[in-house]
Coordinates of C-alpha atoms in Angstrom, one line a residue:
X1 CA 141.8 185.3 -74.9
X2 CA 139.0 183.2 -76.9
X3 CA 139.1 179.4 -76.4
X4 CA 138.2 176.8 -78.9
X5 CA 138.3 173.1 -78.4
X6 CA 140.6 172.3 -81.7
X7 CA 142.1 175.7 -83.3
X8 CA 143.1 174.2 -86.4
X9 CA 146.0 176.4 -88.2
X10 CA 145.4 176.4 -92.7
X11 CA 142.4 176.3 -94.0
X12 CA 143.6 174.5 -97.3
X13 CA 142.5 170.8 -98.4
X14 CA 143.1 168.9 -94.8
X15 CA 141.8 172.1 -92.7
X16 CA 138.9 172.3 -94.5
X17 CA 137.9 168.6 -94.2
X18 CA 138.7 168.7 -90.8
X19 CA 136.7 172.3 -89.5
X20 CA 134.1 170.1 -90.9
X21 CA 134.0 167.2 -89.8
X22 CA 134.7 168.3 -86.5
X23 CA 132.0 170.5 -85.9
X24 CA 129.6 168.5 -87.7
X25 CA 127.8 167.1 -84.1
X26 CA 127.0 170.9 -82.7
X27 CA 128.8 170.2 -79.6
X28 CA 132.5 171.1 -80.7
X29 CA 134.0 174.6 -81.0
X30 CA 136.5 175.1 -83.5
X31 CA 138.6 178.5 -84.6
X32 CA 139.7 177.8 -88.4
X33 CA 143.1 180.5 -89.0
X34 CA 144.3 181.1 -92.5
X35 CA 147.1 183.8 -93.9
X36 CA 145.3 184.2 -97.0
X37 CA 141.8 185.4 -97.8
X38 CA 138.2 184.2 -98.9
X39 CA 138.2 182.4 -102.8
X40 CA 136.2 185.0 -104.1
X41 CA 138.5 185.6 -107.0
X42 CA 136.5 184.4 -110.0
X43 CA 139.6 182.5 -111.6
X44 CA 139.9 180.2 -108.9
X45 CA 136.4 178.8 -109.5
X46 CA 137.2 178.3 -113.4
X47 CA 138.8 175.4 -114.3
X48 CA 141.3 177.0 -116.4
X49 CA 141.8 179.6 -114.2
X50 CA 144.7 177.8 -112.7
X51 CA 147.0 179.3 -115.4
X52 CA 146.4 182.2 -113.6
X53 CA 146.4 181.6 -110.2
X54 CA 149.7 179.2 -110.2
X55 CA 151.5 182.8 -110.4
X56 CA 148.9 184.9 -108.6
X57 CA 150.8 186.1 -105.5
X58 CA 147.3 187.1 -104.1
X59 CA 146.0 183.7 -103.5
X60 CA 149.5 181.9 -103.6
X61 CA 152.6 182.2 -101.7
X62 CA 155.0 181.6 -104.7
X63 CA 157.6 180.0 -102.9
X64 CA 161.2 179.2 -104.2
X65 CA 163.5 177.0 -103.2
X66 CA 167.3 177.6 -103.1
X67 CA 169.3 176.9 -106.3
X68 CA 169.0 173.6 -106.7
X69 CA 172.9 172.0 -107.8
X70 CA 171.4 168.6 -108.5
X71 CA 168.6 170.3 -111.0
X72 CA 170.4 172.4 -113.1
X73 CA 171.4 174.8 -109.8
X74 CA 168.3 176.5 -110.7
X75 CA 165.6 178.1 -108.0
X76 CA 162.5 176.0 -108.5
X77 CA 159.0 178.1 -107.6
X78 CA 156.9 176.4 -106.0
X79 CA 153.2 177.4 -106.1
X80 CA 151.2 177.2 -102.4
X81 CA 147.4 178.4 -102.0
X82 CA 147.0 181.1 -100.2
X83 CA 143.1 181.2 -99.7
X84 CA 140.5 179.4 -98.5
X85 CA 141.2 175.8 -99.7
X86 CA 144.5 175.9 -99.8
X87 CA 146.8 174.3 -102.9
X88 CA 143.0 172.7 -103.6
X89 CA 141.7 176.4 -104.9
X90 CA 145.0 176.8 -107.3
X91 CA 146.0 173.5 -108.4
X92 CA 145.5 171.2 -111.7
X93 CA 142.4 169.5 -110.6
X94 CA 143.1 166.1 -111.2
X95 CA 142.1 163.3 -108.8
X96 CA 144.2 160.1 -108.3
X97 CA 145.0 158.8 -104.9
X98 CA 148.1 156.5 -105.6
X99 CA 148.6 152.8 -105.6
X100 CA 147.2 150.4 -102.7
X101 CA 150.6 149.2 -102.2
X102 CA 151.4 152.8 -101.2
X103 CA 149.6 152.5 -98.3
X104 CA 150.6 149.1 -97.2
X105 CA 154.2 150.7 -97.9
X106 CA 153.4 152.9 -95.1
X107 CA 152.1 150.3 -92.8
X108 CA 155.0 148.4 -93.2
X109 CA 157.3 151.0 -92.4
X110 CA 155.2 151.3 -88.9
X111 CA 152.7 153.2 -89.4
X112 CA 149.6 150.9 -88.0
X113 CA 146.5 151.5 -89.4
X114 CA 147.4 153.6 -92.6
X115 CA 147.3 150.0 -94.8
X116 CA 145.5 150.2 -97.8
X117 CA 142.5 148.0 -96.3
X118 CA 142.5 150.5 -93.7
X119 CA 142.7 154.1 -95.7
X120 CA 139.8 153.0 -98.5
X121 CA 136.9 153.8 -96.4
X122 CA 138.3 157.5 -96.0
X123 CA 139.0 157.9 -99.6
X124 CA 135.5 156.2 -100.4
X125 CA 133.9 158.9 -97.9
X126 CA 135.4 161.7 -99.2
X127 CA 134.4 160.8 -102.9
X128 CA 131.2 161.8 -104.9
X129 CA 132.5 160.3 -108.2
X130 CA 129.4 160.7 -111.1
X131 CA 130.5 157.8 -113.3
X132 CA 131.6 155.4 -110.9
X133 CA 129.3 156.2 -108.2
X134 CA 129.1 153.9 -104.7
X135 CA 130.9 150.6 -104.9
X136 CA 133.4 148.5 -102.9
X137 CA 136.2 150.9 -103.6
X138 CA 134.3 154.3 -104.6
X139 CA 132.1 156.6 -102.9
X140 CA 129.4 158.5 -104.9
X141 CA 127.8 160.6 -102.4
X142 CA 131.1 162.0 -100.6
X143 CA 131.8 166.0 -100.6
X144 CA 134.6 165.8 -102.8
X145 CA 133.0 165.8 -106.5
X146 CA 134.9 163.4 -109.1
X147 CA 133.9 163.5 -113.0
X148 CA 135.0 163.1 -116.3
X149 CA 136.0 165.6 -118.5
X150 CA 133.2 167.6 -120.1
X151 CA 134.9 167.5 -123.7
X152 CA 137.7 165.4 -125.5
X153 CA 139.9 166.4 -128.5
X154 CA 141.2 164.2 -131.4
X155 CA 144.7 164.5 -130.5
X156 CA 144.2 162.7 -126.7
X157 CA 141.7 160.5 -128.1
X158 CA 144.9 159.4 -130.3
X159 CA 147.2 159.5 -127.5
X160 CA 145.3 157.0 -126.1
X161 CA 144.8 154.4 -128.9
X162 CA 148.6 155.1 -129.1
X163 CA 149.4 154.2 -125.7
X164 CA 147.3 150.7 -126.4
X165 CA 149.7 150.2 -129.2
X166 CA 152.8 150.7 -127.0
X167 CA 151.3 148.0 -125.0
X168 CA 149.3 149.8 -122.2
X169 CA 145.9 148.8 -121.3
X170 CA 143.2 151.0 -121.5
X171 CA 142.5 152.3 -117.6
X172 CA 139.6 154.0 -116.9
X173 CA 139.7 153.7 -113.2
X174 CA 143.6 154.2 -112.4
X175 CA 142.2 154.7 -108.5
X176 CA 141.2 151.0 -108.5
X177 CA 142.6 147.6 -108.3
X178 CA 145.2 148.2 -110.6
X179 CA 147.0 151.3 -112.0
X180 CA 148.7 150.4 -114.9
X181 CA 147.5 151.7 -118.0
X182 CA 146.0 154.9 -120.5
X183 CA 142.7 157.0 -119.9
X184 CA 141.7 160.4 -119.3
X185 CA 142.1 161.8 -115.9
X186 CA 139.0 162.0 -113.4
X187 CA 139.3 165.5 -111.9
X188 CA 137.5 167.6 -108.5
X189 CA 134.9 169.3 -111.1
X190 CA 131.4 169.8 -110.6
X191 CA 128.9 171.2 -113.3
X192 CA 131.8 173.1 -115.2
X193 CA 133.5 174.6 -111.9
X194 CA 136.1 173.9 -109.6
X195 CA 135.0 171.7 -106.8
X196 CA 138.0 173.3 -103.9
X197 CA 137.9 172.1 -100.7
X198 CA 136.7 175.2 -99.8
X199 CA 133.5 174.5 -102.1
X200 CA 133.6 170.8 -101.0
X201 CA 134.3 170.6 -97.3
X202 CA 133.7 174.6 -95.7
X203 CA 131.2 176.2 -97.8
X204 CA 128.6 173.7 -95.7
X205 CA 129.8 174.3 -92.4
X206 CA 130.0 177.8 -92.5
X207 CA 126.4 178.3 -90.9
X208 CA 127.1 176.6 -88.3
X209 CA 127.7 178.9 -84.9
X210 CA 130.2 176.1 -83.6
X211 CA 133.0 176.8 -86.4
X212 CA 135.0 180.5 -86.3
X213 CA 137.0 181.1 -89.6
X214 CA 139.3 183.7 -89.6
X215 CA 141.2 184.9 -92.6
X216 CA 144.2 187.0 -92.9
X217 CA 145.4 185.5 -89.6
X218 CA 149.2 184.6 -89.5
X219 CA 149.9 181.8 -87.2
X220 CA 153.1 183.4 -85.4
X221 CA 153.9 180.0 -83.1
X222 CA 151.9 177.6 -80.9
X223 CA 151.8 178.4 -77.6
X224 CA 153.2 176.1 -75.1
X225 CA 153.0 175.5 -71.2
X226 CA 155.9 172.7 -71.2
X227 CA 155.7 169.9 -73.4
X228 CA 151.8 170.7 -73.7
X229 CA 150.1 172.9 -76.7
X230 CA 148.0 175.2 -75.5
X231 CA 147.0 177.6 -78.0
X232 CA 148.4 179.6 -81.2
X233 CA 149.5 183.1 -81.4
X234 CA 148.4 184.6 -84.8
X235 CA 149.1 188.4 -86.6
X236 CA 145.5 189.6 -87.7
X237 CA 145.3 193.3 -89.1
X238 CA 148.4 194.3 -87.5
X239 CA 147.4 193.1 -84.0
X240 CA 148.8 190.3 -82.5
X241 CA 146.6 187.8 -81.1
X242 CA 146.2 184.8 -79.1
X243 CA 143.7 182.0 -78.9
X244 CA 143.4 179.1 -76.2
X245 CA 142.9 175.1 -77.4
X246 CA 141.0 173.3 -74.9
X247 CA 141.5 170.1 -76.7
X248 CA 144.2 170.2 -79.2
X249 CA 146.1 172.2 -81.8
X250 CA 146.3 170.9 -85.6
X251 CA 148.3 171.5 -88.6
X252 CA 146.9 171.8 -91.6
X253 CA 149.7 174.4 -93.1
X254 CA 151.1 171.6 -95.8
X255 CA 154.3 170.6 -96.4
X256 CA 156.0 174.2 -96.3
X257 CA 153.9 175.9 -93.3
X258 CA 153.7 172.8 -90.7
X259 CA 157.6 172.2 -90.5
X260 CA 157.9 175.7 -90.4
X261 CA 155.5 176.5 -87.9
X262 CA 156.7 174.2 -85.3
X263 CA 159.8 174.9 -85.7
X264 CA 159.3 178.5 -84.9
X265 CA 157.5 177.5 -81.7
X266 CA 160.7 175.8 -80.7
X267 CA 159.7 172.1 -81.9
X268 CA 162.4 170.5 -84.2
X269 CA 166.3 169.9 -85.1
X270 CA 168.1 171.7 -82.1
X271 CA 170.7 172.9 -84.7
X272 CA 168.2 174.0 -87.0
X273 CA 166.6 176.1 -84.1
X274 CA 169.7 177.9 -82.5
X275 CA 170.7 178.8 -86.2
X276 CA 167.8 180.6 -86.3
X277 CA 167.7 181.9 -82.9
X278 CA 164.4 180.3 -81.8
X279 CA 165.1 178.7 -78.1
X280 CA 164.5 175.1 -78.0
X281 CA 161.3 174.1 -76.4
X282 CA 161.6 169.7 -77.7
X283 CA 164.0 168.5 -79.8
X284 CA 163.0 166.6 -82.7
X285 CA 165.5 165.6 -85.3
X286 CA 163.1 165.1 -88.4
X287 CA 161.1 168.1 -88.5
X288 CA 161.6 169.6 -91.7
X289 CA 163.5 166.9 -93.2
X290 CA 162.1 163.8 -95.5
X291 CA 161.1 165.8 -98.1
X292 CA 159.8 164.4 -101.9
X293 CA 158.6 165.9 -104.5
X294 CA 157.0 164.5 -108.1
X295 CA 159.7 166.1 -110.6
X296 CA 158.4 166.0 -114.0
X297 CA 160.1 166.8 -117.3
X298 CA 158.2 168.5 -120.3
X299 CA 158.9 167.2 -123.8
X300 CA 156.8 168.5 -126.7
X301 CA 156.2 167.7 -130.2
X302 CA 154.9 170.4 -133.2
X303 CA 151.1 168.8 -134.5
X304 CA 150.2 169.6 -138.4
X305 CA 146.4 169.6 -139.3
X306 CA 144.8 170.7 -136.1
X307 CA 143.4 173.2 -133.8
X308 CA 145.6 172.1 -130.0
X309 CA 144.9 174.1 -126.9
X310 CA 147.4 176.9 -128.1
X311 CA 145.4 178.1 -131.0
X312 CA 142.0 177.7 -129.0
X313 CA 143.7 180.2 -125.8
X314 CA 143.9 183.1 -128.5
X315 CA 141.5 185.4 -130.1
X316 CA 138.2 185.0 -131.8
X317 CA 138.8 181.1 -130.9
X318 CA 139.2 182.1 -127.3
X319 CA 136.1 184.6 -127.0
X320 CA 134.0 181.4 -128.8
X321 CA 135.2 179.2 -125.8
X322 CA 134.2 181.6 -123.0
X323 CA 130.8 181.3 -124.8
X324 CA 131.0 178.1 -124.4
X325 CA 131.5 177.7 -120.9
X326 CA 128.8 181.2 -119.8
X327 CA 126.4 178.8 -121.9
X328 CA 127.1 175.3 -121.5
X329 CA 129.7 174.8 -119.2
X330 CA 131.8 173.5 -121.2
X331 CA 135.2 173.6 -123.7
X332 CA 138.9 175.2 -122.8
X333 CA 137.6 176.6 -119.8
X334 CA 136.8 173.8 -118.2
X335 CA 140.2 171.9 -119.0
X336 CA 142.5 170.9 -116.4
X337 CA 146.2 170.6 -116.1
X338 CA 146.7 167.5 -118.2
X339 CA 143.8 165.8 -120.1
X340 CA 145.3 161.8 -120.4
X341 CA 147.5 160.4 -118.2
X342 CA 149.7 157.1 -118.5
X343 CA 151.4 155.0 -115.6
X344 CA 154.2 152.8 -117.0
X345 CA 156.6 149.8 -115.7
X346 CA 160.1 151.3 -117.2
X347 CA 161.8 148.0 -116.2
X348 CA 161.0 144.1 -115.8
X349 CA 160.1 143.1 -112.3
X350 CA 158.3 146.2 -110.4
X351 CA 155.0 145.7 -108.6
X352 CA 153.5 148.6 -110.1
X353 CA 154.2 151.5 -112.3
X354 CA 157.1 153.8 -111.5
X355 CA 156.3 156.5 -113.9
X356 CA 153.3 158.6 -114.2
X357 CA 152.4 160.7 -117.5
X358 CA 150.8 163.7 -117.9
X359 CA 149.6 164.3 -121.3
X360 CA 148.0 167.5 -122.9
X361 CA 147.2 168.5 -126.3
X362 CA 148.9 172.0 -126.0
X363 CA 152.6 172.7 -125.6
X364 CA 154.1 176.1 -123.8
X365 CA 157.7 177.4 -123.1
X366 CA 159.6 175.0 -121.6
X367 CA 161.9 177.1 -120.8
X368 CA 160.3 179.5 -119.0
X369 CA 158.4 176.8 -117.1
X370 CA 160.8 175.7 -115.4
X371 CA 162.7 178.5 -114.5
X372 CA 159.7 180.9 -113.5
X373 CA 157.3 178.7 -113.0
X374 CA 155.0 180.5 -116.3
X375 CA 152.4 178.5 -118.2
X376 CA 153.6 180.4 -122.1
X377 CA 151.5 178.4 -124.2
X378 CA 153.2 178.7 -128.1
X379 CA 151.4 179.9 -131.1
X380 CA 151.6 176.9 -133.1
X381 CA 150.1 173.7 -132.5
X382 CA 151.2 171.3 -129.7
X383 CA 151.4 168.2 -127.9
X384 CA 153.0 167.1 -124.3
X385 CA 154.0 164.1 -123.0
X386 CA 155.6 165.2 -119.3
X387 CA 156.6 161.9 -117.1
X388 CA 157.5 162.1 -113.5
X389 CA 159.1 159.3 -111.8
X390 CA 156.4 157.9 -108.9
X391 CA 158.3 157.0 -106.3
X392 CA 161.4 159.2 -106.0
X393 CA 164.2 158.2 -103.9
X394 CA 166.2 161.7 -103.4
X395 CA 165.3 163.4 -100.5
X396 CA 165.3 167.6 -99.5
X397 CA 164.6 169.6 -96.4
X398 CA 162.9 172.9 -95.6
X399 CA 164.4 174.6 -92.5
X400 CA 163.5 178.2 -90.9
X401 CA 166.2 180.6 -91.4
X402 CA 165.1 183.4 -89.3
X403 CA 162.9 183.8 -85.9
X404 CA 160.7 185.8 -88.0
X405 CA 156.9 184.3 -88.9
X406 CA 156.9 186.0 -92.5
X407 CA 160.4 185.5 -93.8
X408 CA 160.1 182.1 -96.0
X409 CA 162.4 178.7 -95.0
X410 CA 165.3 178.1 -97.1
X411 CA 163.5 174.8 -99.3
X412 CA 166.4 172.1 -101.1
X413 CA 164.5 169.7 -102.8
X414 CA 167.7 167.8 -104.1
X415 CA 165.9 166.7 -107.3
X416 CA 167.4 163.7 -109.2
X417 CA 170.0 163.1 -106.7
X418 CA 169.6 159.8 -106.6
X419 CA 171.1 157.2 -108.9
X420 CA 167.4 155.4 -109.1
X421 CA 165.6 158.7 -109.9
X422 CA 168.3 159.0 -112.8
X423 CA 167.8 156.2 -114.4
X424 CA 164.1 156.0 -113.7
X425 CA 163.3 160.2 -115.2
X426 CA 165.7 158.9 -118.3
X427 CA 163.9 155.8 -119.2
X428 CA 160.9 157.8 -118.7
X429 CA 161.7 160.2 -120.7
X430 CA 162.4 157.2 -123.6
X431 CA 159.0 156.1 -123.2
X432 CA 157.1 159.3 -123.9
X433 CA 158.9 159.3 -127.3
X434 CA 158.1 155.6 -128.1
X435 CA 154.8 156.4 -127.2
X436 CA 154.6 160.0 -129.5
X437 CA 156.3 157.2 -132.5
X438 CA 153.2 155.2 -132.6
X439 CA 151.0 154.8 -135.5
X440 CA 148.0 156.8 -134.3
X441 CA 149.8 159.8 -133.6
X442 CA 151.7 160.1 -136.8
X443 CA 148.7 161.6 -139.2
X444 CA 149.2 164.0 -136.5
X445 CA 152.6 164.9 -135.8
X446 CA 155.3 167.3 -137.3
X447 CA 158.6 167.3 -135.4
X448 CA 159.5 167.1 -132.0
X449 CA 160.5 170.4 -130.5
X450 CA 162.0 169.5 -127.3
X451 CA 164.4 168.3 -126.6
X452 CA 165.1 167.9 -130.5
X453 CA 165.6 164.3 -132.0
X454 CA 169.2 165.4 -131.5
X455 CA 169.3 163.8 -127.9
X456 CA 169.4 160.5 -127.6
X457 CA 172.2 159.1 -125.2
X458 CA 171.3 158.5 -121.7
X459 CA 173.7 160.9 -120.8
X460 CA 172.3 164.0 -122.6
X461 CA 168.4 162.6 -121.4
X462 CA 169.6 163.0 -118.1
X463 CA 171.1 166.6 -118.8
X464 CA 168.0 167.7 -120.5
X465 CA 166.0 166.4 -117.1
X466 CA 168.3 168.4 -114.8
X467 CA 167.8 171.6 -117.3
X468 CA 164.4 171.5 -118.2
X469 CA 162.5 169.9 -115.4
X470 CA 160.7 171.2 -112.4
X471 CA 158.5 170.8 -109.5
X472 CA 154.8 169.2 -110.3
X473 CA 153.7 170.6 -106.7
X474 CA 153.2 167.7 -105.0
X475 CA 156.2 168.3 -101.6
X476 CA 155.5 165.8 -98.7
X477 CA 156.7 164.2 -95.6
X478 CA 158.5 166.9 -93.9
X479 CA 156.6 165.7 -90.6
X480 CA 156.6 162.2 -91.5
X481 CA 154.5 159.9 -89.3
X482 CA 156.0 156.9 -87.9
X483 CA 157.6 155.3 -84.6
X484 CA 159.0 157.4 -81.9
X485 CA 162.3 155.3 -81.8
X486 CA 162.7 156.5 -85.6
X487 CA 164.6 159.6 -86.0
X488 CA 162.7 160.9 -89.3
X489 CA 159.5 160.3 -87.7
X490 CA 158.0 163.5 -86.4
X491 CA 154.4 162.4 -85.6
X492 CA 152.5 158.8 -84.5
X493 CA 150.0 156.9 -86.2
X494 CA 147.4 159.3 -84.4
X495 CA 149.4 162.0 -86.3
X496 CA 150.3 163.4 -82.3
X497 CA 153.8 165.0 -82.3
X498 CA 156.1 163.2 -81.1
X499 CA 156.5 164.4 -76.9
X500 CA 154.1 167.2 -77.2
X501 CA 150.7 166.9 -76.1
X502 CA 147.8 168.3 -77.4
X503 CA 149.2 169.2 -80.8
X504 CA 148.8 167.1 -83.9
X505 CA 149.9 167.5 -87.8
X506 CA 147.0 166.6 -90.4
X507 CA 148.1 167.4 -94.1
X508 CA 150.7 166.4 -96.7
X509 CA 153.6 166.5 -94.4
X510 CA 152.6 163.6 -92.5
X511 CA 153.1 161.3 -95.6
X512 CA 156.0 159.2 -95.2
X513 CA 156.6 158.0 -98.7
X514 CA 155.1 160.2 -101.5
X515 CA 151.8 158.6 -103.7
X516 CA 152.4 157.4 -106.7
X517 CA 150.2 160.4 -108.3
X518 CA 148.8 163.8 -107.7
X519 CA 148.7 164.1 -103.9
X520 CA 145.5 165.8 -103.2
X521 CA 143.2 162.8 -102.6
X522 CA 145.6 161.4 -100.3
X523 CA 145.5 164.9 -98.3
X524 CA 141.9 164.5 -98.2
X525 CA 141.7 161.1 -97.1
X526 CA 144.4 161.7 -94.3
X527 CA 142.5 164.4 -92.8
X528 CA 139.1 162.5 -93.4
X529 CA 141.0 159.2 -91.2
X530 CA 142.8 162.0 -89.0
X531 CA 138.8 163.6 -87.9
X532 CA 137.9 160.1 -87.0
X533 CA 140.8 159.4 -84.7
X534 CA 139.8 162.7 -82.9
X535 CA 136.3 162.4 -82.6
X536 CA 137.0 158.9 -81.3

């Protein structure tokens, strides 16, 4: 049996961060497992490629959830990274971390030391961010590479002097004191290629002898001597193996893998665990529970007298755009998954925005987004306006069904079950089309194609949200941090498992409210605090 002094298990966003922080002095050993391969798939390090990988099942897991009776009882997939860098390799690229008073949220709730005073240096180390560079609440010289889109287009350039008009302020810094307002997204780009945590965080520490990365290594259960972790036992080219942790075990397997991991290693909801026949080893109620997710709802107007991102993704206009990035690095290929986005108040009295918008001059099949999970982009030209509501209040689980490392949890995300999520994706949804009414857009726009200006009650919004929208892969908090003496709580502040020694959670599922905005920051930042607790 090799021994390591941390085995960390997922080598997406947080294991990367933390296989190199960790072995960044010489002195610490550290064995890196991850069930998928090495990024060496091309499309991964291509912007665009993500319209690709999202339904790759070589780099992703493609999970799906159960029918879903509060969302249309549809199956949602759910895209997962399955290759060095995780969900980071696969995902939109676009870099917001949420509001401050998320993180006070969390402190509040009893989670010392995760305020917002006390997360922004880790966010600020992380961040290499080429406009903003080094300040008071930015880092410029971090791993994690922040830019500005390479190229604009007329129609998001009209989006945004629309959204002035509707009475948001221009934002160009939505990760700073305030997050209200209309701008382009910032996104984990550098010089025309994807900047993965992979790229960002492991590429660098791969020399070093101290760090042992091992791919296509299925983490099967930690190992266990009593209440204390010990080691993991992993399925590598048909064999199974085991490796000792001197110091700790960590995972980094996200919102899916951790809950399901420790559950099969007998850690979790006793009824959950004799259900599946795993014997209990601890009992903890809120392992796989607490689960949020950013639903967001596509709606998508025909443009007139223009070239969108449909036209520009076919024939000879395509083959001039992958010119354009083997030459300069720049056009469609470098987009990302949304090009403006927009953070609105939907009601008088909120702190902060409750409603995030995604914004893209393009426009695909609704339909089969958000029943397949497919990016179709349409022929003619189009524009999106997708909103997702910030702070949801419904809440899911993901459970093991099976003793079985390879047979996928059962995942009920319970979207829009709430009375507050209802009202808050409807008025949403009324927003977008105030904003596509405004007079900078109309030169622009033709009709609106979906829903149709046939819907219009609050009642047939809400119907249209249950039938058309779907996950915007951002699942959290299914190992929520907090108190012992809380029964949703599943690790401390330190991000130790509750009663277990020597095994810690560092990802996604530690969260215990959901960012308001794309989650991959936050996952950085966690593991960039949760390396610094270790190391001491």
């Amino acid at each position: 049996m090799r021994a390591f002094d941390y085995i960390i298990v997922g080598a997406g966003s947080a294991g990367c961060v933390l296989a190199n922080r960790l072995t960044a002095d010489g002195t610490t050993t550290v064995l890196l497992l991850e069930a998928g391969g090495k990024d060496s798939n091309p499309l991964i390090h291509i912007p665009i490629g993500y319209a690709t990988t999202l339904k790759d099942p070589k780099v992703n897991w493609l999970y799906e959830t159960e029918a879903d009776p509060t969302s249309g009882n549809r199956p949602h997939v759910w895209p997962r990274g399955k290759v060095l860098g995780g969900s980071s390799s696969i995902n939109g690229l676009l870099y917001v971390r949420g509001q401050p008073a998320d993180f006070d949220h969390w402190a509040q709730l009893g989670c010392t030391g995760w305020s917002y005073g006390d997360v922004l240096p880790y966010f600020r180390r992380a961040e290499g961010n080429e406009r903003l560079g080094s300040d008071e609440l930015h880092g410029g010289e971090g791993p994690l590479n922040v830019s500005d889109p390479r190229d604009t287009h007329p129609i998001s350039d009209a989006v945004i002097q629309a959204g002035i008009e509707a009475g948001l302020p221009f934002n160009d810094d939505v990760n700073g004191e305030s997050q209200d307002g209309i701008s382009y997204f910032q996104m984990t780009v550098k010089n025309g290629r994807r900047w993965s945590m992979a790229m960002a965080y492991l590429r660098p520490a791969l020399k070093r002898p101290n760090l042992t990365v091992e791919v296509h290594a299925q983490a099967e259960r930690v190992v266990m001597e009593g209440k204390q972790a010990i080691g993991v036992r992993y399925t590598q080219n048909g064999a199974s193996v085991e490796a000792r942790a001197n110091r700790e075990v960590i995972l980094s397997g996200g919102a899916i893998n951790s809950p399901q991991l420790l559950e099969l290693s007998g850690i979790g909801d006793p009824e959950v665990l004799a259900a599946a026949g795993v014997p209990v080893v601890h009992a903890l109620t809120g392992v796989g529970r607490n689960l949020q997710d950013h639903y967001v709802v596509s709606t998508t107007w025909r443009l007139k007298d223009c070239i969108s991102v449909n036209e520009l993704s076919r024939g000879w206009r395509l083959l001039r755009e992958v010119a354009r990035y083997a030459t300069q690095r720049k056009g469609l290929l470098t987009l990302s998954a949304a090009h403006i986005q927009a953070y609105v108040r939907t009601r008088p009295g909120l702190s902060g925005p409750d409603v995030q918008y995604h914004i893209l001059p393009a426009s695909m099949d609704v339909d089969a987004f958000a029943n397949t999970g497919k990016m179709e982009l349409e022929r003619l030209p189009g524009l999106t306006i997708a909103p997702c509501q910030l702070r949801p209040e419904s809440r899911g689980t993901i459970h093991i069904r099976t003793a079985a490392p390879l047979d996928r949890p059962a995942i009920r995300p319970n979207y829009l079950s709430d009375p507050v999520d209802q009202a808050t994706i409807v008025a949403g949804l009324r927003w977008g089309r105030n904003l596509a009414a405004q007079p900078a857009l109309q030169r622009w726009m033709a009709e609106e194609t979906r829903p149709g200006i046939g819907v219009q009650s609050d009642a047939d919004w809400l119907d249209y949200a249950r039938q058309s929208g779907s996950t915007i892969y951002h699942p959290v908090g299914t190992a929520a941090m907090g108190r012992a003496d809380d029964p949703a709580s599943v690790v401390d502040p330190q991000l130790r498992v509750h009663g277990i020694a020597g095994l810690r959670v560092v990802d996604a599922s530690v969260m215990p409210r959901l960012v308001s905005g794309n989650t991959n920051a936050a996952t950085v930042m966690i593991a960039e605090k949760a390396a610094a607790m270790i190391l001491g």
